[in-house]
Coordinates of C-alpha atoms in Angstrom, one line a residue:
G222 CA -49.3 105.3 133.1
E223 CA -46.3 103.2 134.0
R224 CA -44.0 105.2 131.6
K225 CA -44.8 108.4 133.3
Q226 CA -43.8 107.6 136.9
N227 CA -40.1 108.4 136.2
I228 CA -40.6 111.6 134.3
I229 CA -40.5 114.8 136.3
P230 CA -42.2 117.7 134.3
L231 CA -39.9 120.8 134.3
C232 CA -42.6 123.2 132.8
E233 CA -46.3 123.2 131.7
S234 CA -47.0 121.7 128.3
N235 CA -49.9 121.9 126.2
A236 CA -49.1 118.9 124.1
G237 CA -51.8 116.4 123.3
I238 CA -49.7 113.4 124.8
D239 CA -47.6 113.4 128.0
H240 CA -46.2 109.8 127.7
N241 CA -44.3 109.7 124.4
V242 CA -40.9 108.6 125.8
G243 CA -40.3 105.4 124.0
H244 CA -38.6 102.4 125.5
Q245 CA -37.3 102.7 129.1
E246 CA -35.2 100.2 130.9
E247 CA -35.7 99.7 134.7
V248 CA -33.9 102.7 136.2
Y249 CA -30.8 101.5 138.2
N250 CA -27.3 103.1 138.7
F251 CA -24.2 100.9 138.8
H252 CA -22.1 102.2 141.7
H253 CA -24.0 105.4 141.7
L254 CA -22.9 106.3 138.1
H255 CA -25.6 108.1 136.1
N256 CA -23.7 107.8 132.7
L257 CA -23.7 104.0 132.2
T258 CA -21.6 104.2 128.9
T259 CA -18.6 104.2 131.1
V260 CA -19.5 100.8 132.5
R261 CA -17.9 98.6 130.0
S262 CA -14.9 96.2 130.1
R263 CA -11.6 97.5 129.0
G264 CA -10.3 94.3 127.5
Y265 CA -11.2 90.5 127.2
G266 CA -11.3 89.1 130.9
I267 CA -10.2 92.3 132.4
G268 CA -13.2 94.1 133.5
N269 CA -13.0 97.7 134.5
P270 CA -11.2 98.3 137.6
I271 CA -11.9 102.0 137.5
V272 CA -15.7 101.7 137.8
G273 CA -15.5 98.3 139.6
L274 CA -16.8 96.1 136.8
P275 CA -15.7 92.6 137.5
P276 CA -14.1 90.4 134.5
G277 CA -16.8 88.7 132.6
A278 CA -19.6 91.0 133.5
K279 CA -22.0 92.2 130.9
D280 CA -21.4 95.7 129.5
S281 CA -24.3 98.1 130.1
Y282 CA -24.1 100.2 127.0
Y283 CA -26.7 99.9 124.3
T284 CA -25.9 98.2 121.1
Q285 CA -27.9 98.1 117.9
P286 CA -29.7 94.9 116.7
G287 CA -27.4 93.2 114.2
S288 CA -24.2 94.5 116.0
P289 CA -21.6 91.9 116.7
Y290 CA -21.4 93.2 120.2
N291 CA -25.4 92.6 120.7
E292 CA -25.7 89.2 122.3
A293 CA -29.0 88.5 120.4
S294 CA -27.3 88.9 117.1
I295 CA -24.6 86.5 117.6
R296 CA -25.1 83.3 115.7
P297 CA -23.1 80.0 116.0
R298 CA -20.6 79.4 113.2
V299 CA -21.9 76.9 110.6
N300 CA -19.2 74.9 108.9
I301 CA -19.8 73.6 105.3
G302 CA -17.0 70.9 105.3
D303 CA -13.8 69.5 106.9
L304 CA -10.5 69.2 105.1
D305 CA -9.6 66.3 107.2
A306 CA -13.0 64.5 107.1
A307 CA -11.3 61.3 105.9
K308 CA -8.9 61.2 108.8
G309 CA -11.8 62.0 111.3
G310 CA -11.9 65.8 111.1
G311 CA -9.7 68.5 112.5
R312 CA -9.8 71.3 109.9
P313 CA -13.5 72.5 109.5
Y314 CA -14.2 75.5 107.3
K315 CA -17.1 77.8 106.9
S316 CA -16.5 78.9 103.3
E317 CA -14.4 78.1 100.3
K318 CA -12.2 81.0 101.0
W319 CA -11.6 79.6 104.5
A320 CA -10.9 76.1 103.1
E321 CA -8.4 77.8 100.6
R322 CA -6.6 79.5 103.6
L323 CA -6.4 76.2 105.6
R324 CA -4.8 74.2 102.9
T325 CA -1.1 73.3 102.9
P326 CA 1.1 74.3 99.9
E327 CA 1.2 70.7 98.9
E328 CA -2.6 70.4 98.9
K329 CA -2.8 73.6 96.8
L330 CA -0.2 72.2 94.4
A331 CA -2.2 69.0 94.0
L332 CA -5.5 70.9 93.3
E333 CA -3.7 73.1 90.7
K334 CA -2.4 70.0 89.0
E335 CA -5.7 68.4 89.0
K336 CA -7.4 71.4 87.4
M337 CA -4.6 71.7 84.8
D338 CA -5.1 67.9 83.9
V339 CA -8.9 68.6 83.4
V340 CA -8.0 71.5 81.2
N341 CA -5.4 69.3 79.1
R342 CA -8.0 66.7 78.7
A343 CA -10.6 69.1 77.4
V344 CA -8.0 70.7 74.9
E345 CA -7.0 67.2 73.6
A346 CA -10.7 66.3 73.1
E347 CA -11.2 69.4 71.2
K348 CA -8.1 68.9 69.0
K349 CA -9.5 65.4 68.1
A350 CA -12.9 66.7 67.3
A351 CA -11.4 69.6 65.1
A352 CA -9.1 66.9 63.2
R353 CA -12.2 64.8 62.7
R354 CA -14.3 67.8 61.3
K355 CA -11.3 68.8 59.1
M356 CA -11.2 65.1 57.7
M357 CA -15.0 65.1 57.2
M358 CA -14.9 68.3 55.2
A359 CA -12.0 67.1 53.0
S360 CA -13.9 63.8 52.2
R361 CA -16.7 65.7 50.7
G362 CA -14.7 66.7 47.8
A363 CA -14.1 70.0 46.0
G364 CA -17.6 70.2 44.9
T365 CA -18.8 70.9 41.4
V366 CA -18.0 74.1 39.5
S367 CA -20.7 75.2 37.0
G368 CA -19.5 76.3 33.5
A369 CA -16.3 74.5 33.7

């Protein structure tokens, strides 16, 4: 079939199949190079002057699906918020970790103070509830002692 046209048999085979070669790309040679793994850029926007690859050209080596170098696996960044949303935007973040990195020291201090205020209010409410429970137990009296 179509897959066998580029295969040159080197010896006779008694195998039941003669076309199990898997996926094949169209056969081409960049600048008459047979090993295309050397056809890759050597830096961002540089290309590869040794093999004649111009800047911005696609590298010709294979990348696994899911690899950050595989164009099909690159997804656009999804932001979950913006620290300056009230001012019209400017500091978008993709996770809470990034939001923490983008905050100024003053913003971090204000957030810490707000957390401590919430904790202090909860402690004060529990102290009041404990004092109320203590008073209610005291108002019940000592109870009766049998045989006294």
